[in-house]
PDB file of C-alpha atoms in Angstrom:
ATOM      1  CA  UNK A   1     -51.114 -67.211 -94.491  1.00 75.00           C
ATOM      2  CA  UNK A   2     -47.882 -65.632 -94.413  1.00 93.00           C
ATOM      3  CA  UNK A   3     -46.928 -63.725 -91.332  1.00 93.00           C
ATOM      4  CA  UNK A   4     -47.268 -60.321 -92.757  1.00 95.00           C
ATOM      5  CA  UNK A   5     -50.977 -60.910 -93.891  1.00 95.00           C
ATOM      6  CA  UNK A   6     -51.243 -62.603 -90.393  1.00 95.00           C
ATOM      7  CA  UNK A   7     -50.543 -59.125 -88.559  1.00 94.00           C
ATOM      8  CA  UNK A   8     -52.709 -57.008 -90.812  1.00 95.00           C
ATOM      9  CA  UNK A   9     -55.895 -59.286 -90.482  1.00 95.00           C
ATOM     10  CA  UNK A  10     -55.165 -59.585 -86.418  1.00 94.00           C
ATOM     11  CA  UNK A  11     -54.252 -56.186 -85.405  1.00 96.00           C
ATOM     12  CA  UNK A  12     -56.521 -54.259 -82.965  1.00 96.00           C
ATOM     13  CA  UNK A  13     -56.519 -50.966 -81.192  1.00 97.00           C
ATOM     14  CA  UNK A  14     -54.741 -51.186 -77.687  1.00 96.00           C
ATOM     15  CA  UNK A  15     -55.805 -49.088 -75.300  1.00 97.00           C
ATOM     16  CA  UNK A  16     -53.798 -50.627 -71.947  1.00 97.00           C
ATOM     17  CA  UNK A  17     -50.548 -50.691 -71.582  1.00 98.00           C
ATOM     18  CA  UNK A  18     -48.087 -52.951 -69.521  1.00 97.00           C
ATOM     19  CA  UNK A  19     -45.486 -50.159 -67.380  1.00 96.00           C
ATOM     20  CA  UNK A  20     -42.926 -51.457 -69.121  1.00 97.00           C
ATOM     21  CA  UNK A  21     -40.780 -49.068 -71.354  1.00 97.00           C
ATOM     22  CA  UNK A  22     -40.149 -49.961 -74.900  1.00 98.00           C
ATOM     23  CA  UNK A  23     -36.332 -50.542 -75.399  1.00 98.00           C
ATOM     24  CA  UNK A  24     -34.468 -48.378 -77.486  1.00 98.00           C
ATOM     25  CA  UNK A  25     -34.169 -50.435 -80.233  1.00 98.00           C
ATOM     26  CA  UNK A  26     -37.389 -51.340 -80.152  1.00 99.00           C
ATOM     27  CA  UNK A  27     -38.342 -47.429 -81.319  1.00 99.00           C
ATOM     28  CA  UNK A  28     -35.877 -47.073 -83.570  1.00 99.00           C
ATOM     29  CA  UNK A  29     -37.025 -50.220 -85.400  1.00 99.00           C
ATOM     30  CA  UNK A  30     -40.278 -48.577 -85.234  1.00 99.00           C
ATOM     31  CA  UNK A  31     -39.575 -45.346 -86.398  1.00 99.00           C
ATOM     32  CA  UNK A  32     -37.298 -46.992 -88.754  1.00 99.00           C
ATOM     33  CA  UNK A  33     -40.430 -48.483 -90.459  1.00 99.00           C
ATOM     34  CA  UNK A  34     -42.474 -45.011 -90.736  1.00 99.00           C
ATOM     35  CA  UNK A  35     -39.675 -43.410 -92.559  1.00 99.00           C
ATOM     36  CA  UNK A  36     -39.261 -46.036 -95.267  1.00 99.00           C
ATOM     37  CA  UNK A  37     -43.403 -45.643 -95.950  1.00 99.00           C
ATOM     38  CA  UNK A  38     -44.125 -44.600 -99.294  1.00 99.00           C
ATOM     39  CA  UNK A  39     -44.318 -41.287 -99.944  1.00 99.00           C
ATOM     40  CA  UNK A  40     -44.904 -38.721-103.061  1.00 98.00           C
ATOM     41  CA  UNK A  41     -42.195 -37.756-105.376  1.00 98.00           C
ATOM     42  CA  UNK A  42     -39.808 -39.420-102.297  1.00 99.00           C
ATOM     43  CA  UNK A  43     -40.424 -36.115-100.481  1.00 99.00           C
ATOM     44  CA  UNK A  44     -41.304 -37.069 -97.022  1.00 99.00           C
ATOM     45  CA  UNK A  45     -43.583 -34.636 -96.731  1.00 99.00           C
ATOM     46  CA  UNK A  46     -44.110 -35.594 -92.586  1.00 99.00           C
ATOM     47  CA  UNK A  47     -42.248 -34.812 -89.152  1.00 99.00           C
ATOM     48  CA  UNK A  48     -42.912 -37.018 -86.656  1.00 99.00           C
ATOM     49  CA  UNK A  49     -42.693 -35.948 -82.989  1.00 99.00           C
ATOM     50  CA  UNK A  50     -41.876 -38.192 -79.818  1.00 99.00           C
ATOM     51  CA  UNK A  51     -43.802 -37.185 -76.883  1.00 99.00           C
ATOM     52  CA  UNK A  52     -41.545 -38.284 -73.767  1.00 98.00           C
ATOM     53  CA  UNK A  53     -42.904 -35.332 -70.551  1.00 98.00           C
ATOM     54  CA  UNK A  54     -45.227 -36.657 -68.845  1.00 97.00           C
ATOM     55  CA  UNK A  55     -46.905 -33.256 -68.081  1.00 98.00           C
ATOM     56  CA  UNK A  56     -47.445 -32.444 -71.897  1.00 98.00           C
ATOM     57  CA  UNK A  57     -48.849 -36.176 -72.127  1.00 98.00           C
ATOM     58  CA  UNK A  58     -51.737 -35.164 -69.436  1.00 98.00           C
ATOM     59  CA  UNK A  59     -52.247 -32.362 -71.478  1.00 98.00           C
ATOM     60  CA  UNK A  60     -53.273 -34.262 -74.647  1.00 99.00           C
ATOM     61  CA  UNK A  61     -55.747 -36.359 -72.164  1.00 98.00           C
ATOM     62  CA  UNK A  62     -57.432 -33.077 -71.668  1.00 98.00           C
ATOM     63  CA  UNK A  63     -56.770 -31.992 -75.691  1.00 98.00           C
ATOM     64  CA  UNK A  64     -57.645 -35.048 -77.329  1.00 98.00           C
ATOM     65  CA  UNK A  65     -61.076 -35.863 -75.732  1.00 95.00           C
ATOM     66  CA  UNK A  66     -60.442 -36.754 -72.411  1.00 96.00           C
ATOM     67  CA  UNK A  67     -59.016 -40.411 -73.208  1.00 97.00           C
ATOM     68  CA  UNK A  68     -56.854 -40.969 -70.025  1.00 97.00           C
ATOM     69  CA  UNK A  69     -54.587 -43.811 -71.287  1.00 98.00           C
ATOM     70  CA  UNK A  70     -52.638 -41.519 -73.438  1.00 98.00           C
ATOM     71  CA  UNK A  71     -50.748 -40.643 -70.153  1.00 97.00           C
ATOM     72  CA  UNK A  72     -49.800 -43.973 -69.722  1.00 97.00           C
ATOM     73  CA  UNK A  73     -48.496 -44.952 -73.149  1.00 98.00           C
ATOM     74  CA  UNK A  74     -45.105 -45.572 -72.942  1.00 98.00           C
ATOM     75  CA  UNK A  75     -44.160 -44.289 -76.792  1.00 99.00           C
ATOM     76  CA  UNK A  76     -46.260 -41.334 -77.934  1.00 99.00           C
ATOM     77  CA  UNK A  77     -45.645 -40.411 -81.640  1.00 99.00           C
ATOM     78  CA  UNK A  78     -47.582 -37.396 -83.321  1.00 99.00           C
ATOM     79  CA  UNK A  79     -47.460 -37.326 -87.102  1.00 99.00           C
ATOM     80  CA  UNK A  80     -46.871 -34.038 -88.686  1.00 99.00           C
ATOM     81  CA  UNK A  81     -48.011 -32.999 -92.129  1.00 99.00           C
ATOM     82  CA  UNK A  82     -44.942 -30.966 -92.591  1.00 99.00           C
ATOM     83  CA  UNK A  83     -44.628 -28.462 -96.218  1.00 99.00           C
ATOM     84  CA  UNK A  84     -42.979 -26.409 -94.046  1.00 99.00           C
ATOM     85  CA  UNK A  85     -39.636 -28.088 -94.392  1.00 99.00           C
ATOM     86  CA  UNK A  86     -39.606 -28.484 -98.044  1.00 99.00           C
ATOM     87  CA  UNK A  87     -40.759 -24.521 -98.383  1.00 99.00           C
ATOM     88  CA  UNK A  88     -38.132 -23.683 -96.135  1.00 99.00           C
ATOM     89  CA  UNK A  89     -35.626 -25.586 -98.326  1.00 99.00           C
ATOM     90  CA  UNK A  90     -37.476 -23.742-101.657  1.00 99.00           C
ATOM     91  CA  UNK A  91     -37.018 -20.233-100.147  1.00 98.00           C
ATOM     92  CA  UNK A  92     -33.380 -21.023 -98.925  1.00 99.00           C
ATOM     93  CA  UNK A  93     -32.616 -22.238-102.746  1.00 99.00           C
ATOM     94  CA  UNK A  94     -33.298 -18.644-103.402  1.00 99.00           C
ATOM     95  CA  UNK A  95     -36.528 -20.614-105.398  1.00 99.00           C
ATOM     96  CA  UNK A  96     -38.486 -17.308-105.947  1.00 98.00           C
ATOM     97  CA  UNK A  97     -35.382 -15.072-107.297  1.00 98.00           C
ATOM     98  CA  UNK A  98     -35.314 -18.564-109.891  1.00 98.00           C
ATOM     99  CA  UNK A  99     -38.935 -18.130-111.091  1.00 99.00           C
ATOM    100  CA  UNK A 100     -38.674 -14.815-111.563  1.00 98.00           C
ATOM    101  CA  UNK A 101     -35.708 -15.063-114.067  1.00 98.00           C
ATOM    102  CA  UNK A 102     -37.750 -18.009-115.770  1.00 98.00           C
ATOM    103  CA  UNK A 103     -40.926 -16.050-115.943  1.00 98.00           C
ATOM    104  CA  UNK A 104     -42.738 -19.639-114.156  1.00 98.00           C
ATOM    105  CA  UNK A 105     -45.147 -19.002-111.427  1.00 97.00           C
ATOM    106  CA  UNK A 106     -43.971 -18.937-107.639  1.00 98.00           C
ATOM    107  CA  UNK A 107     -46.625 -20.039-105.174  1.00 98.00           C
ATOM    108  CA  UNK A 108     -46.964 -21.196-101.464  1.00 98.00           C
ATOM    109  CA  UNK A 109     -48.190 -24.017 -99.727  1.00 98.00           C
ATOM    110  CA  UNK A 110     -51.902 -25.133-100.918  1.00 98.00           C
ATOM    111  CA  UNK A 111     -54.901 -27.204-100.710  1.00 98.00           C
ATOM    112  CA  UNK A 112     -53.240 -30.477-102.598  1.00 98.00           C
ATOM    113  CA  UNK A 113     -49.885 -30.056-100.842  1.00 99.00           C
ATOM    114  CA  UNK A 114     -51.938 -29.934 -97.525  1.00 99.00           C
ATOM    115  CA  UNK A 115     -53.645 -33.099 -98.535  1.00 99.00           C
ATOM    116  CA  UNK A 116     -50.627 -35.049-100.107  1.00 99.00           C
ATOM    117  CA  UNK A 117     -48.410 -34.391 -96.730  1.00 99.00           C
ATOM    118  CA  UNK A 118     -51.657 -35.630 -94.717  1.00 99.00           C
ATOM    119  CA  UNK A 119     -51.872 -38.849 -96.872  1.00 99.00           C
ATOM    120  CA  UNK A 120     -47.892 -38.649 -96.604  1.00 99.00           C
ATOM    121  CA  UNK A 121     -47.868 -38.736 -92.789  1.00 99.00           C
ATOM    122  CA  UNK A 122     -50.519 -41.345 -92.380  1.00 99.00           C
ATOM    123  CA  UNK A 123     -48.951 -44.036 -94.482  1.00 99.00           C
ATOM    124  CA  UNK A 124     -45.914 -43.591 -92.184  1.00 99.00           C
ATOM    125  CA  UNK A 125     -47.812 -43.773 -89.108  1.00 99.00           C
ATOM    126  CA  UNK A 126     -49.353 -47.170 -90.225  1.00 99.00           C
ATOM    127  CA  UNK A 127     -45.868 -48.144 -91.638  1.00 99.00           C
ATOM    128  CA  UNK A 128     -44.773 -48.233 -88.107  1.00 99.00           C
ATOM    129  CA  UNK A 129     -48.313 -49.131 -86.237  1.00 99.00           C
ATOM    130  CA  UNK A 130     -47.272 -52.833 -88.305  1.00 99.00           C
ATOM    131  CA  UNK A 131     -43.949 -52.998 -87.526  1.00 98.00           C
ATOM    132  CA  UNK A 132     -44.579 -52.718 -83.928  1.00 99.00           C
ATOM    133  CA  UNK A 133     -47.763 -54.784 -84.147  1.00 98.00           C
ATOM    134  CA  UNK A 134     -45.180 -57.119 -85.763  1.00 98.00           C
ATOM    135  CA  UNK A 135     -42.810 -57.404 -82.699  1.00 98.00           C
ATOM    136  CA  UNK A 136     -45.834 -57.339 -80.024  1.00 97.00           C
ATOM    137  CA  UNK A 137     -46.120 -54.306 -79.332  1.00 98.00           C
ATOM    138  CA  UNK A 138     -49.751 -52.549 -79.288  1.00 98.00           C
ATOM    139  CA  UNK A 139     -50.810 -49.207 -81.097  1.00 98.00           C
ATOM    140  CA  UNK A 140     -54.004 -47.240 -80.850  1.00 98.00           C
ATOM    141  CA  UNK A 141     -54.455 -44.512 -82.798  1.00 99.00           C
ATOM    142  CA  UNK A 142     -55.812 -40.964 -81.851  1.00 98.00           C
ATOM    143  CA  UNK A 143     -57.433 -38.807 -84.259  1.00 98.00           C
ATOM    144  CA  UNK A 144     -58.216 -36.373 -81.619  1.00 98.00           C
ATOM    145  CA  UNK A 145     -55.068 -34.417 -82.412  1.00 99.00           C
ATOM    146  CA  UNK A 146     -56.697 -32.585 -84.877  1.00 99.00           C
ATOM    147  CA  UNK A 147     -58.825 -30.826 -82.542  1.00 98.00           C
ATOM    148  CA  UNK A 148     -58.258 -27.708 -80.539  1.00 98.00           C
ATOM    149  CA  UNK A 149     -55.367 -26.953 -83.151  1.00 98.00           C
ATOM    150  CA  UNK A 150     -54.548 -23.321 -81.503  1.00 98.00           C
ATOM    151  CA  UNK A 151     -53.222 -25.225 -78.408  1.00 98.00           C
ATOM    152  CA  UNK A 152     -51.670 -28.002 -80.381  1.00 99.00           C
ATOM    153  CA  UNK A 153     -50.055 -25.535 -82.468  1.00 98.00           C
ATOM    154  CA  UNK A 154     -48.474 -23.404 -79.098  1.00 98.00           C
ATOM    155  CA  UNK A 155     -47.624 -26.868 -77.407  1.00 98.00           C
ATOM    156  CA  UNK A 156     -45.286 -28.099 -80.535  1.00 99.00           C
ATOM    157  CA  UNK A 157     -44.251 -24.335 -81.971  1.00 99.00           C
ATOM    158  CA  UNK A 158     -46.165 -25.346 -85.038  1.00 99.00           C
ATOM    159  CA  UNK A 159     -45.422 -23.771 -88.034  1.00 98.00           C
ATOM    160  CA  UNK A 160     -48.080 -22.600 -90.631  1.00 98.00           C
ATOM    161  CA  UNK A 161     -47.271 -25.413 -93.193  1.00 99.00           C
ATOM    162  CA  UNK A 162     -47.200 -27.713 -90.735  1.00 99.00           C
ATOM    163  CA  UNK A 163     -50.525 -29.795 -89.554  1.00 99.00           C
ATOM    164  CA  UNK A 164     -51.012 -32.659 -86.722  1.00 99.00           C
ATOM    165  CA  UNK A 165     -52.969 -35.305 -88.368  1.00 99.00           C
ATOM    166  CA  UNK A 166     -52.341 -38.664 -86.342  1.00 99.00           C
ATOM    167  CA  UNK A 167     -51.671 -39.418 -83.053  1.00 99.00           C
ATOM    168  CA  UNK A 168     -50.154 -42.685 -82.217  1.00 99.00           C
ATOM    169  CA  UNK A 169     -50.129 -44.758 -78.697  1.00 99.00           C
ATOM    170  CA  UNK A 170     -48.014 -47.323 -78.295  1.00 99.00           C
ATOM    171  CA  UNK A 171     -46.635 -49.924 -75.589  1.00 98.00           C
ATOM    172  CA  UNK A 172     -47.306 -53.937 -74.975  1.00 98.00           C
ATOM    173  CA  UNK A 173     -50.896 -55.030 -74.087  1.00 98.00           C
ATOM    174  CA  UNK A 174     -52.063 -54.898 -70.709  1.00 96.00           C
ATOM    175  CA  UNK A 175     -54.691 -56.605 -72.112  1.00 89.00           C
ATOM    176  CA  UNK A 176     -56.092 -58.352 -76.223  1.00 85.00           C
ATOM    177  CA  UNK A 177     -59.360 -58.974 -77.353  1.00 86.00           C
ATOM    178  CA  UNK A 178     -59.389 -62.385 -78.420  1.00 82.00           C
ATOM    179  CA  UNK A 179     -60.093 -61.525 -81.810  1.00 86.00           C
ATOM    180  CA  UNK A 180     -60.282 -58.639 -83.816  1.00 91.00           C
ATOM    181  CA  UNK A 181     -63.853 -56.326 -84.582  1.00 91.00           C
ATOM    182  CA  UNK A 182     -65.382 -57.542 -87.516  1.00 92.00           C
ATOM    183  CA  UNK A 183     -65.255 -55.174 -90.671  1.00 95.00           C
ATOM    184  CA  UNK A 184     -68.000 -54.777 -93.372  1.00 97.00           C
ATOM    185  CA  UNK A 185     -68.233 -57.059 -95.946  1.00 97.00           C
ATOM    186  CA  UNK A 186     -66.168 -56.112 -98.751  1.00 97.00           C
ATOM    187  CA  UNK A 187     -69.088 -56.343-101.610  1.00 97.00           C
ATOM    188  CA  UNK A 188     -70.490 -53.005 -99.749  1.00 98.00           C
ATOM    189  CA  UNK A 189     -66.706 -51.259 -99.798  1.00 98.00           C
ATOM    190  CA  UNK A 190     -64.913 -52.318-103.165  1.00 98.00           C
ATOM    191  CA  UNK A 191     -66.457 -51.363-106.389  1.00 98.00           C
ATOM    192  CA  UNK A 192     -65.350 -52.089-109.852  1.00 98.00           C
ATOM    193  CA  UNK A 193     -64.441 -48.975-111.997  1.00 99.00           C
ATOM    194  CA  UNK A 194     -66.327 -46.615-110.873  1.00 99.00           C
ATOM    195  CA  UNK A 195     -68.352 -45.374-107.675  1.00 98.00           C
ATOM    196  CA  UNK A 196     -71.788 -46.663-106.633  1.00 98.00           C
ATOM    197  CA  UNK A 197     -73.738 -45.611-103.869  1.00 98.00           C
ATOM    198  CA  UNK A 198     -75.343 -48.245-101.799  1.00 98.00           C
ATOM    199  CA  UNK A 199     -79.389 -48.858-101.947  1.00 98.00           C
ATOM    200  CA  UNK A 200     -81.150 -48.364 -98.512  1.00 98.00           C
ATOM    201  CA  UNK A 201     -81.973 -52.600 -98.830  1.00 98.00           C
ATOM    202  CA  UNK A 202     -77.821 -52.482 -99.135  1.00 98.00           C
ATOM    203  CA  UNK A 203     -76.969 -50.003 -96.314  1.00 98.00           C
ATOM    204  CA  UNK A 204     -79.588 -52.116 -94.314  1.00 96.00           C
ATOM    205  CA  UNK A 205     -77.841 -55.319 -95.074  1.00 97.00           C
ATOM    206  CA  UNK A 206     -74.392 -53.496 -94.623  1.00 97.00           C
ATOM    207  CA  UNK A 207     -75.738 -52.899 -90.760  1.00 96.00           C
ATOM    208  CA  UNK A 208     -77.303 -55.683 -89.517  1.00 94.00           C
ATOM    209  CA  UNK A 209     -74.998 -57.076 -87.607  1.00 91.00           C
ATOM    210  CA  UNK A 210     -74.020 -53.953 -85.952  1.00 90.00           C
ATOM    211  CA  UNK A 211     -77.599 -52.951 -84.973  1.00 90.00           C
ATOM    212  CA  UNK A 212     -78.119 -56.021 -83.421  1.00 88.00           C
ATOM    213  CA  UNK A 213     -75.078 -56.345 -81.124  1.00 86.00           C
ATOM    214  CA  UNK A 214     -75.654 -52.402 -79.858  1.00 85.00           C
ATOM    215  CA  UNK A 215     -79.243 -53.422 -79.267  1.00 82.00           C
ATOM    216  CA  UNK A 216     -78.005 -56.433 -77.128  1.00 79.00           C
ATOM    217  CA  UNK A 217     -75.783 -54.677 -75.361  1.00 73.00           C
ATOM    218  CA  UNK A 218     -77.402 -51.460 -74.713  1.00 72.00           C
ATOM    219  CA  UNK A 219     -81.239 -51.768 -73.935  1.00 64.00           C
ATOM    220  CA  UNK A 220     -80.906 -48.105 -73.306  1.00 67.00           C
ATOM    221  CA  UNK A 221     -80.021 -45.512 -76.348  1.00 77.00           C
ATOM    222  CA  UNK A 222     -81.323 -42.355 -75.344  1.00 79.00           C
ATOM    223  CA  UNK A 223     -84.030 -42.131 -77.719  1.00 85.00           C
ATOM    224  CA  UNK A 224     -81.832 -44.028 -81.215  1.00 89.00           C
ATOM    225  CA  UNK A 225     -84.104 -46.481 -82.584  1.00 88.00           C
ATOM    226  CA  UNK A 226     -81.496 -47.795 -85.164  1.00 91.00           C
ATOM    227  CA  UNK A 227     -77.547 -47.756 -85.662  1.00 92.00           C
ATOM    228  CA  UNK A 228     -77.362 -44.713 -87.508  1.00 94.00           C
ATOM    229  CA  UNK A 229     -78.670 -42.708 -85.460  1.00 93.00           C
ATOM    230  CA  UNK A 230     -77.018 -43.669 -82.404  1.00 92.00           C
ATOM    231  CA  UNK A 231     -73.670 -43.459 -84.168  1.00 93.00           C
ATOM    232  CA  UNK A 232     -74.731 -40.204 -85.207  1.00 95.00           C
ATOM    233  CA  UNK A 233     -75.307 -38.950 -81.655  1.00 93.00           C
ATOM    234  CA  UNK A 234     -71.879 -40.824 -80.487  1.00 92.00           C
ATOM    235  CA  UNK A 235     -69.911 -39.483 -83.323  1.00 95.00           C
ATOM    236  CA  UNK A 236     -70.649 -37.835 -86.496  1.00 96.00           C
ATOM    237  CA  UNK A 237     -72.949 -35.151 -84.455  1.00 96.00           C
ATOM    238  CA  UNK A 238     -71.123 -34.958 -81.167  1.00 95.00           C
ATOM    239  CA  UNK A 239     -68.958 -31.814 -79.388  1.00 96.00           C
ATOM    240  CA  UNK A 240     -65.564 -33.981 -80.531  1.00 96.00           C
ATOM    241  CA  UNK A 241     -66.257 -33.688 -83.992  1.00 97.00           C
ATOM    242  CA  UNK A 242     -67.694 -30.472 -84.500  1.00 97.00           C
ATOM    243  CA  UNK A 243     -64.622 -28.781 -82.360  1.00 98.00           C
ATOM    244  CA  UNK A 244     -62.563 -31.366 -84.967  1.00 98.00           C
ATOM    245  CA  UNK A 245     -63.858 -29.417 -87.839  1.00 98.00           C
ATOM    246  CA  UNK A 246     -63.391 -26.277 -86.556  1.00 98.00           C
ATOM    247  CA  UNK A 247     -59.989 -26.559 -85.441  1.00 98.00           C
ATOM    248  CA  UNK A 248     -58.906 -27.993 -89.183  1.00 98.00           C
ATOM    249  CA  UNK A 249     -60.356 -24.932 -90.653  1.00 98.00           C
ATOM    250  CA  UNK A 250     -58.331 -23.342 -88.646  1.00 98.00           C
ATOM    251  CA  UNK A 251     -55.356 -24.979 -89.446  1.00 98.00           C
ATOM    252  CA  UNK A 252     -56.402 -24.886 -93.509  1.00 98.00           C
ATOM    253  CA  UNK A 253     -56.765 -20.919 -93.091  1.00 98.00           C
ATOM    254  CA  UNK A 254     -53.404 -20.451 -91.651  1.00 98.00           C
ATOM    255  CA  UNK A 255     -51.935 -22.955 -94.004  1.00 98.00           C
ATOM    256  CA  UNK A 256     -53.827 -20.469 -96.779  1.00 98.00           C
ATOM    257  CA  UNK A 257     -52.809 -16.969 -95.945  1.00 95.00           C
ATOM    258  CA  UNK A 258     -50.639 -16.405 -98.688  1.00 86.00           C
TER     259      UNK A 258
END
């Protein structure tokens, strides 16, 4: 195993932190890595913003679901879905004077371009999640930012083609598990040319092991009588991720006033 593949298979989310500062260097090399991600048409279609006050860091412990180790990260990175830029660039090209003289449609910002600068700004984030993993420093990553958007938005002067999609924590481990969580088996995630759903004797299969270490561990599940539905309660139907969905529509019907 070569030492790339050795990082990938061992990395795990940190969430304490040493108080020790992360040189320099150190975040260049980092940020270094995110901006040499892939990315469509070469584009870049991502900001990235360094959190350094301390005061707007205990705010996102209060924004981003009450998680108090954000505030003592010592590198906080925010990854920015950013059209804005490139439409800046369009409009300062004089772009819409151009179409009309070439009868060719002139638009704004859209669905797709909302989606390719999300899947933009995430490779980058885990472009430099593995270079830091790589010189041993931890990451944890905090989806969170995509809730309560109207704050977010006043906090950063956010834009309207502009949308936070990652959050990233990073500093060296207080703290490792000895190993990393175990995944699903791959025969329930890859499929071979084209989409299958999973039978209920599959999904069952796909569980097991999970249902049986949360029933070990927690005799008490307020009412859940199997994984889903305690993961349901926990995540999928909890406060977090309905105030997750609202805020992004928010975002999406900003991003779509034109």
């Amino acid at each position: 195993m070569n030492s790339t593949i050795n990082v990938l298979e061992n990395r795990c989310s940190i969430r304490s932190y040493l108080d020790q500062e992360l040189m320099v260097e150190e975040k260049e090399t980092i940020l270094n890595a995110a901006y040499r991600a892939p990315t469509a048409g070469n584009m870049m279609l991502y900001s990235i913003i360094e959190v350094e006050s301390k005061q707007i860091k205990e705010k996102l412990v209060e924004t981003c679901d009450n998680q108090p180790f954000i505030k003592k990260a010592p590198f906080v990175l925010i990854f920015l879905a950013d059209y804005q830029r490139w439409f800046d660039y369009y409009q300062h090209s004089q772009v819409e004077e151009f179409c009309q003289q070439q009868g060719i449609p002139y638009r704004f910002p859209q669905e797709g371009d909302l989606m390719i600068a999300c899947s933009d700004a995430l490779i980058a984030a885990q472009n430099a999640v593995i270079a830091a993993e790589s010189m041993g420093i931890g990451s944890c990553y905090i989806g969170d930012i995509m809730e309560n958007y109207e704050v977010h938005r006043e906090m950063f002067d956010l834009p309207p083609y502009v949308f936070p999609i990652a959050m990233v924590c990073f500093g060296y481990p207080a703290n490792k598990p000895d190993q990393p969580r175990p995944r699903f088996d791959g025969k329930f995630i890859r499929f071979k040319d084209s989409y299958r759903r999973l039978s209920p004797d599959e999904l069952d299969e796909m569980f097991n092991e999970r249902e049986a270490l949360l029933f070990k561990n927690r005799p008490e599940l307020n009412g859940a009588v199997n994984f889903g539905q305690f993961q349901y309660r926990r995540k999928f139907g909890a406060d977090f991720s309905q105030e997750m969905s609202r805020s992004v529509r928010a975002a999406m019907a900003r991003w779509l006033e034109h």
